mmCIF file of C-alpha atoms in Angstrom:
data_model
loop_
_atom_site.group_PDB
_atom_site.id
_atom_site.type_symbol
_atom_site.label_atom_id
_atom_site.label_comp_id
_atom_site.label_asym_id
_atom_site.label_seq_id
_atom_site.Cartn_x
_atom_site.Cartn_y
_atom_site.Cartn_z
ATOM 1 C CA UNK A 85 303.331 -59.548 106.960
ATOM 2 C CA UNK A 86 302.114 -57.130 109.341
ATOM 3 C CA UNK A 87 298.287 -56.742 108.979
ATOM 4 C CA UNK A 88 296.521 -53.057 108.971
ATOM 5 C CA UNK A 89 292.899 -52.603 110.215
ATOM 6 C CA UNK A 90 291.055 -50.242 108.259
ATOM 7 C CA UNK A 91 289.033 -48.519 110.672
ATOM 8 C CA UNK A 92 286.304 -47.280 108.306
ATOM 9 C CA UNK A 93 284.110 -44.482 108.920
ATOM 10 C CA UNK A 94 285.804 -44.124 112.111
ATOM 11 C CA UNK A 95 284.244 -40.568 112.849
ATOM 12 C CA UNK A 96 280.573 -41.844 113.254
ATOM 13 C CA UNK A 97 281.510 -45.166 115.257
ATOM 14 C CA UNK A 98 280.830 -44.979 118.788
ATOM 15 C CA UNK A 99 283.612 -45.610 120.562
ATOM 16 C CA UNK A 100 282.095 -48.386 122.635
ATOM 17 C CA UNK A 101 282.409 -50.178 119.859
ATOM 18 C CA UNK A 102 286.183 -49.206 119.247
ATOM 19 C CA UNK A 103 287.794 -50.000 122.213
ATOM 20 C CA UNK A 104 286.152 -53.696 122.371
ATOM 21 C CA UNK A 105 287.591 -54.403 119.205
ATOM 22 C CA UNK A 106 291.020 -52.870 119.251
ATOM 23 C CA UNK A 107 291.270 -54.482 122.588
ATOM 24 C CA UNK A 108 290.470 -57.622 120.576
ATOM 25 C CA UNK A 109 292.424 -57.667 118.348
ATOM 26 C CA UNK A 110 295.514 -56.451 120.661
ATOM 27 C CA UNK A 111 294.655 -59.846 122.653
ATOM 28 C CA UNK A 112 295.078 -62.140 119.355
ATOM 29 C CA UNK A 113 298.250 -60.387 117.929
ATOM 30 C CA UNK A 114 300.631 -60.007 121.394
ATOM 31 C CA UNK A 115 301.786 -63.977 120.970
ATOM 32 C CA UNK A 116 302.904 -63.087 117.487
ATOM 33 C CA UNK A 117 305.278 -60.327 118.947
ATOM 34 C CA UNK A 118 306.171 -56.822 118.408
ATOM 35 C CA UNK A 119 307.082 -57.648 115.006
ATOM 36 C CA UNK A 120 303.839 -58.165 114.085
ATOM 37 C CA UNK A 121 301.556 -56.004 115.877
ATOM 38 C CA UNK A 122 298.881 -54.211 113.934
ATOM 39 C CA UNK A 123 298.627 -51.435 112.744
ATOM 40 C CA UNK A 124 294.974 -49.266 113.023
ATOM 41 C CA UNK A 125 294.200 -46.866 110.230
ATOM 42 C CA UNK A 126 291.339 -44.256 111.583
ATOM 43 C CA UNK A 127 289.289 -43.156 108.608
ATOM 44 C CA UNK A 128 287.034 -39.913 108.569
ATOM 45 C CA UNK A 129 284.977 -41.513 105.510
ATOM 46 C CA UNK A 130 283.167 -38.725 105.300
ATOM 47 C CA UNK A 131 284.941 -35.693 105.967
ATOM 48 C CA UNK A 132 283.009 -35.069 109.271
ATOM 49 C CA UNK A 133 285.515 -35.115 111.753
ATOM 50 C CA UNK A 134 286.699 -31.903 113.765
ATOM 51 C CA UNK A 135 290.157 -30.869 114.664
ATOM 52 C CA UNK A 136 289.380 -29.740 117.981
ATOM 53 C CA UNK A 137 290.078 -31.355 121.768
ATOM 54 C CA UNK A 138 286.415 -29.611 123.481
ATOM 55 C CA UNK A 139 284.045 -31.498 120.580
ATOM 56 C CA UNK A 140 282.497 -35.273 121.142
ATOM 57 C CA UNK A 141 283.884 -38.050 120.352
ATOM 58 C CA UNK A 142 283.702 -39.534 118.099
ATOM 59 C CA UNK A 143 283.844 -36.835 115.783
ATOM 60 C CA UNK A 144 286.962 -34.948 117.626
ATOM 61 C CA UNK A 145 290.110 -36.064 115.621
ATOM 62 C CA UNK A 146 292.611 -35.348 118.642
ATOM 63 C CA UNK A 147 290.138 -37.528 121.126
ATOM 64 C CA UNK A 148 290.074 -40.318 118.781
ATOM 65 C CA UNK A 149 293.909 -40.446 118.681
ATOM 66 C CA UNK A 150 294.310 -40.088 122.230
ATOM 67 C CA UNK A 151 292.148 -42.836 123.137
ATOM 68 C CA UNK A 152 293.895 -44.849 120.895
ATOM 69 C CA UNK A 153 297.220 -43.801 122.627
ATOM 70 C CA UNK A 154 295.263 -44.692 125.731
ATOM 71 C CA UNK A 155 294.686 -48.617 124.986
ATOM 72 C CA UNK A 156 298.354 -48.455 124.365
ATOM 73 C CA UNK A 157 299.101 -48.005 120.747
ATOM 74 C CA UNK A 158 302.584 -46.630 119.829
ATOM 75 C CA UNK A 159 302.614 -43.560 117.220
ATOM 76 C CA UNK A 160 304.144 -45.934 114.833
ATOM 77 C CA UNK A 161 301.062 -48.359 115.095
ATOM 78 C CA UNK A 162 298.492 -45.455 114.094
ATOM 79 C CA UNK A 163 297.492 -44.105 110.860
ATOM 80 C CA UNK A 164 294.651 -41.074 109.229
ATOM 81 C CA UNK A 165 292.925 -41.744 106.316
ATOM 82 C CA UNK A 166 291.162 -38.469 105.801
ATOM 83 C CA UNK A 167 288.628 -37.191 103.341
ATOM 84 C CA UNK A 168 287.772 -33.736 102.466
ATOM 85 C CA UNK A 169 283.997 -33.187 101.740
ATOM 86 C CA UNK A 170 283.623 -30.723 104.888
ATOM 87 C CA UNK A 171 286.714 -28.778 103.697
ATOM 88 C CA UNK A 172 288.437 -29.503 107.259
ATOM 89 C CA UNK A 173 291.275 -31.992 106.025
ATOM 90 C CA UNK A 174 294.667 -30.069 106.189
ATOM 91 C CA UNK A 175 293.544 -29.210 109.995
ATOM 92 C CA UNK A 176 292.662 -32.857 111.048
ATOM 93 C CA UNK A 177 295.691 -34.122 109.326
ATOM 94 C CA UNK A 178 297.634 -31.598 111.631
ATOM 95 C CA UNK A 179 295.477 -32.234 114.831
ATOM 96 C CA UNK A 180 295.926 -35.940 114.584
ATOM 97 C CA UNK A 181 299.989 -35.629 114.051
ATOM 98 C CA UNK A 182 299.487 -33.209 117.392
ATOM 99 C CA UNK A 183 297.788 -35.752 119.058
ATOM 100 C CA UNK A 184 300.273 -38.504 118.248
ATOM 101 C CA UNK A 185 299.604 -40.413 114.679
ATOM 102 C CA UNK A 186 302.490 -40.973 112.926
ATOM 103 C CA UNK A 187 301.282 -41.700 109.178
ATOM 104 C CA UNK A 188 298.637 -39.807 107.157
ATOM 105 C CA UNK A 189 297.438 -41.358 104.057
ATOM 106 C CA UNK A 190 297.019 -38.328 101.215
ATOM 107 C CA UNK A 191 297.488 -37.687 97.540
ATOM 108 C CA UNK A 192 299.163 -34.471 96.067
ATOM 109 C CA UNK A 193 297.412 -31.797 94.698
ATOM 110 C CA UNK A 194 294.093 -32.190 95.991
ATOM 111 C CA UNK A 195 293.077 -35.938 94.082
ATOM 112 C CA UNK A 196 291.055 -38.253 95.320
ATOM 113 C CA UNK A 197 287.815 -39.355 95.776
ATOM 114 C CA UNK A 198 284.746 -36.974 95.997
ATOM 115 C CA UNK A 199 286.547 -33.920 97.072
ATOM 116 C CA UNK A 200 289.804 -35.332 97.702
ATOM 117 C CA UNK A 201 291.860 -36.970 100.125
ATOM 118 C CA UNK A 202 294.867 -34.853 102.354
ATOM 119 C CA UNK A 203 296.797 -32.933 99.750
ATOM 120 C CA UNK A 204 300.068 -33.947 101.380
ATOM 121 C CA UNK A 205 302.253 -31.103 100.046
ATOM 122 C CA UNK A 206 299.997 -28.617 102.239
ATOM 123 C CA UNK A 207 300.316 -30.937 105.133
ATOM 124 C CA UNK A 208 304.110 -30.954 104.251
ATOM 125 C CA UNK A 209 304.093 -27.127 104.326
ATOM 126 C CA UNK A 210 302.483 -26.800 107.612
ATOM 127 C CA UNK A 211 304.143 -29.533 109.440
ATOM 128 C CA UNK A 212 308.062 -27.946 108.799
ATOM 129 C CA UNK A 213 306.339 -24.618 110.037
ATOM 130 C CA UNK A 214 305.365 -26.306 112.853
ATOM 131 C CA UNK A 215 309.432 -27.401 113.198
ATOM 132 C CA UNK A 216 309.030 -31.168 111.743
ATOM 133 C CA UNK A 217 311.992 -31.658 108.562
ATOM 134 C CA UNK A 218 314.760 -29.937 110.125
ATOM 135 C CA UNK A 219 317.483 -31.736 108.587
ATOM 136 C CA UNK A 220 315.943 -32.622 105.308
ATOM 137 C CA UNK A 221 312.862 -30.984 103.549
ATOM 138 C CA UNK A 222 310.513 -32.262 101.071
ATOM 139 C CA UNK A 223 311.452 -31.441 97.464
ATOM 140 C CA UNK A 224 308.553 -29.025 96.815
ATOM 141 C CA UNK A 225 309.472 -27.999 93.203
ATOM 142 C CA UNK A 226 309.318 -31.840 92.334
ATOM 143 C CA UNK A 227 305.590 -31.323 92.227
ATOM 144 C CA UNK A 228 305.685 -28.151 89.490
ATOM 145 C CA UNK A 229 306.637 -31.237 86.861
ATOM 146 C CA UNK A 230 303.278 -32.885 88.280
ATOM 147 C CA UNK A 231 301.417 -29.768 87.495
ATOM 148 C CA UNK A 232 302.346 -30.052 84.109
ATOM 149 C CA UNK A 233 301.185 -33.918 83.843
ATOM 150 C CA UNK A 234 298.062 -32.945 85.094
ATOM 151 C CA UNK A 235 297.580 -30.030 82.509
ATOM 152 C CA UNK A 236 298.675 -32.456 79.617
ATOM 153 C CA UNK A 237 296.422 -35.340 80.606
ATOM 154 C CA UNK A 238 293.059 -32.820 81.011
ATOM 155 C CA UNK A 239 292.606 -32.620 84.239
ATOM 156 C CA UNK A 240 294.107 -29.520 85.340
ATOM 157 C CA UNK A 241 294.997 -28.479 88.659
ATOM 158 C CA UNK A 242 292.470 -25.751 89.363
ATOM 159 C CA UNK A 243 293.757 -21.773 88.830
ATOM 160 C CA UNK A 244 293.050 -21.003 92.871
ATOM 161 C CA UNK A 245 294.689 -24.048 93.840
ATOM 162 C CA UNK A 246 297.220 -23.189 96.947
ATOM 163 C CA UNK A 247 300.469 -23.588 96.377
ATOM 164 C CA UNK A 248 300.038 -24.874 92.827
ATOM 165 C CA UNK A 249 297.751 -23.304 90.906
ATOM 166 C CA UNK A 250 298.291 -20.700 87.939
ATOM 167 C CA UNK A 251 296.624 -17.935 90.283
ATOM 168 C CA UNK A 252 298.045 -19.041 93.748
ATOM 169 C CA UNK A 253 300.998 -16.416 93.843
ATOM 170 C CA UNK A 254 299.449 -13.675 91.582
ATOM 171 C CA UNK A 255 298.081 -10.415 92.192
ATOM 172 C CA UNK A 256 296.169 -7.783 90.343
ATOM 173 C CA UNK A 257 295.571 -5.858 93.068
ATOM 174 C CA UNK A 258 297.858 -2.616 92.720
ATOM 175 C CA UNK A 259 298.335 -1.707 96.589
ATOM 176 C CA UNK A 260 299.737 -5.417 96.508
ATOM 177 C CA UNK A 261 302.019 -5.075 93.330
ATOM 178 C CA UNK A 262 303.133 -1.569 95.021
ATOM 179 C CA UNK A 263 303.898 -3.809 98.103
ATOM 180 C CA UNK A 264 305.545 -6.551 96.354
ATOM 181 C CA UNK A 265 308.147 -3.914 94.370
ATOM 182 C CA UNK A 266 308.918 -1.968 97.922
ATOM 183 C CA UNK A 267 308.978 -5.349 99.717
ATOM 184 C CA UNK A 268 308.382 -8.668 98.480
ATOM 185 C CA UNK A 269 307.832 -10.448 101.757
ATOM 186 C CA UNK A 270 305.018 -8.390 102.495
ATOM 187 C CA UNK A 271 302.667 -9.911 100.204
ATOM 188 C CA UNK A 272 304.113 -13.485 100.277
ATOM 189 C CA UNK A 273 303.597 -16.244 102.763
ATOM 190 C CA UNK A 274 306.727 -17.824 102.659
ATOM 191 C CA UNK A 275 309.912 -17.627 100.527
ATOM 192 C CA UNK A 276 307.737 -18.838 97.429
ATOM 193 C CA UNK A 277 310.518 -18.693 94.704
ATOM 194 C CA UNK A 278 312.730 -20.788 96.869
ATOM 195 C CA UNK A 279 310.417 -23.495 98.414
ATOM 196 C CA UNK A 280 308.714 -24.093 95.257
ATOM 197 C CA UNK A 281 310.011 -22.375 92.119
ATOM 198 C CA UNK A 282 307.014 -20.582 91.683
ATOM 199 C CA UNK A 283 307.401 -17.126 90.698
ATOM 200 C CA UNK A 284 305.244 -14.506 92.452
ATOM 201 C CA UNK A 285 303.338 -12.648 89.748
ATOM 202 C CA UNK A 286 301.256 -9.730 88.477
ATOM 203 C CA UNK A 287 298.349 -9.336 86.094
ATOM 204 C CA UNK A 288 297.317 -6.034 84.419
ATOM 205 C CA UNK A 289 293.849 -4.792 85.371
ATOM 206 C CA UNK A 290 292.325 -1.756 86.241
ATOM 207 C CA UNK A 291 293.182 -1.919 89.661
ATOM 208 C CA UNK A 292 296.719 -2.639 89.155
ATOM 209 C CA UNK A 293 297.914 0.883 88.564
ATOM 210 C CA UNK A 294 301.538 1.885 87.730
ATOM 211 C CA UNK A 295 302.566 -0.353 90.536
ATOM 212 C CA UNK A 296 301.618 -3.236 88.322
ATOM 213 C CA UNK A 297 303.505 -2.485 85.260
ATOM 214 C CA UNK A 298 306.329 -1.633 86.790
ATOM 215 C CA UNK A 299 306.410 -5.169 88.800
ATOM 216 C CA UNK A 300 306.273 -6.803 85.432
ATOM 217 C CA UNK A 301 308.911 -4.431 83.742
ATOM 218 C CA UNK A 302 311.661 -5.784 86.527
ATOM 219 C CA UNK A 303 310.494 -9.437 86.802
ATOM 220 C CA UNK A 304 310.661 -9.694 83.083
ATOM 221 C CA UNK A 305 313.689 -7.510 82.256
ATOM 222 C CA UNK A 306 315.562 -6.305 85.318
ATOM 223 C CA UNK A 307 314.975 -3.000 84.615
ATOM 224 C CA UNK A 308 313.411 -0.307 87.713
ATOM 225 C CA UNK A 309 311.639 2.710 85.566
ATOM 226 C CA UNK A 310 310.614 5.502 87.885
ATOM 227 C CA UNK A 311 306.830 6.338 87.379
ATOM 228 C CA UNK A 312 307.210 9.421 85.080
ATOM 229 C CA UNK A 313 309.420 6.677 82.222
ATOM 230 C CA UNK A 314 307.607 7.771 79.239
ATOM 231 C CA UNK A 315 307.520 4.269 77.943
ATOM 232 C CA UNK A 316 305.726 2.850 80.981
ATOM 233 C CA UNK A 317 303.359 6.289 80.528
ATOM 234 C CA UNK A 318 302.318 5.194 77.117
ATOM 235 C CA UNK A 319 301.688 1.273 77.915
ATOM 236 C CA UNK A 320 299.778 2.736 81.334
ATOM 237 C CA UNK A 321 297.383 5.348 78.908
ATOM 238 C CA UNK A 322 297.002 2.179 76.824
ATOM 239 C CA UNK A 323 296.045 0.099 79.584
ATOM 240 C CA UNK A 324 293.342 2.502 81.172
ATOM 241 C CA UNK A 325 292.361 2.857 77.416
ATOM 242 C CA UNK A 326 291.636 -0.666 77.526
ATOM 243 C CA UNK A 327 289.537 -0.784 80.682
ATOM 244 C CA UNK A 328 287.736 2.230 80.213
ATOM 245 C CA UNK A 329 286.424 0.756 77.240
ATOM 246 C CA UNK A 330 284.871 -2.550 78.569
ATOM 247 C CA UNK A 331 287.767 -4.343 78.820
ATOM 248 C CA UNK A 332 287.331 -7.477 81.225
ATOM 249 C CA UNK A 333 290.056 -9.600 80.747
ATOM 250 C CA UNK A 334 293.611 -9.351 82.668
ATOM 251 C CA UNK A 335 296.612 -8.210 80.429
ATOM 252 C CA UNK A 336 299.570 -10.446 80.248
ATOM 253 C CA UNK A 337 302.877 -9.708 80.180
ATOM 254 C CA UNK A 338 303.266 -10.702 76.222
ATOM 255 C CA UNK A 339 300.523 -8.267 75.283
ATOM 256 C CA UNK A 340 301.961 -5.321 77.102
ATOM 257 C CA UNK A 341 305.677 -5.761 75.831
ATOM 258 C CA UNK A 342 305.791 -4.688 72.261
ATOM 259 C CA UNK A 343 303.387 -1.781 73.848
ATOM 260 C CA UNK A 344 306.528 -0.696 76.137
ATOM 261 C CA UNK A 345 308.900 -1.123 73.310
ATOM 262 C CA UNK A 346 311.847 -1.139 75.484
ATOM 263 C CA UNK A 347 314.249 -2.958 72.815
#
């Protein structure tokens, strides 16, 4: 069995301490052979470390790894264990990969303790940007069944959640629905139908002018009306109605339909 020290708190240990007892511990495993050599799991307990080279150690992620590199540790021997309470996660996760750890430890969709450990699917995202999974991706719609779990057992994956959440690819903004109808890949990130079979949506306010309605008219029937359709003029007088009147809530595709009437 190859053993795993769990560096804890890792971030607030001075690294007079570390070196000492890696070095130690290096000494009592080499007659055991490669085989067998440890591996070292740096924790940031607390969420304090930083993902920058020009901070102290021992709070610099990228330092930390490279003195571990340093005593002679292979990529394959190192592991993160980060935690999110100083909202810095995603970042470390990337600055220790950068600085050459080959394993983070994570959950998906933003679990864990406290604030959570490294949601891996945003790690994920940012490392093939950063040209890691050439040859095979990660299945990122897998995780849309997970959503679902979630929703069904009462803990819900929150509405502004990247990536996941009910709100993460929609707009009620209507120079951004106007944008998404003239060209989609202006207000998207990333090909978000095809990485994760999301849809990119609209909801009806009273910012979301014509532009709005019209988004939702093609993504839910295929059809392009131009501006001056008289059915999208009576659902838009209805929804100004609406808001002029105190309205606050968004309007949803299945309350705007029968308004349209476009049977």
């Amino acid at each position: 069995i190859r053993p795993r020290l769990h560096l804890e708190d890792a971030t607030r240990a001075p690294m007079d301490f570390l070196h000492p007892f890696i070095q130690n511990v290096q000494e009592i495993s080499d007659p055991y052979g490669p085989e067998l050599r440890p591996k070292f799991r740096i924790c940031d307990t607390m969420g304090l470390g930083l993902p920058f080279e020009d901070v102290a150690l021992p709070r610099s992620i990228p330092r930390i790894f490279q003195e571990m590199r340093k005593l002679g540790l292979q990529a394959s021997d190192l592991e993160f264990h980060p935690h999110n309470d100083t909202w810095l996660v995603v970042a470390n996760c990337l600055a220790a990969v950068r600085a050459g750890c080959s394993v983070i430890n994570g959950t998906s969709l933003g679990k864990g303790e406290r604030t959570g450990n490294a949601p891996l699917e945003a790690i994920l995202l940012h490392l093939i940007g950063m040209g890691y999974y050439r040859e095979k991706q990660p299945q990122f719609p897998a995780l849309n069944e997970l959503v679902d779990l979630y929703a069904e057992m009462h803990e819900p994956v929150p509405p502004k959640y990247p990536l996941y959440g009910r709100d993460a690819h929609r707009t009620r903004a209507g120079v951004h629905a106007d944008g998404l109808n003239k060209f989609w890949w202006m207000y998207a990130p990333f090909n978000v139908p095809a990485l994760l079979n999301r849809p990119l949506e609209v909801s009806l306010t009273k910012d979301s002018g014509l532009a709005g309605l019209i988004f939702l008219v093609r993504q839910h029937t295929g059809r392009d009306l131009p501006k001056d359709d008289a059915h999208l003029q009576r659902a838009y007088a209805w929804l100004l109605h609406e808001f002029d009147h105190g309205r606050q809530t968004s309007v949803e595709w299945e309350e705007i339909a029968p308004i349209l009437d476009l049977a």
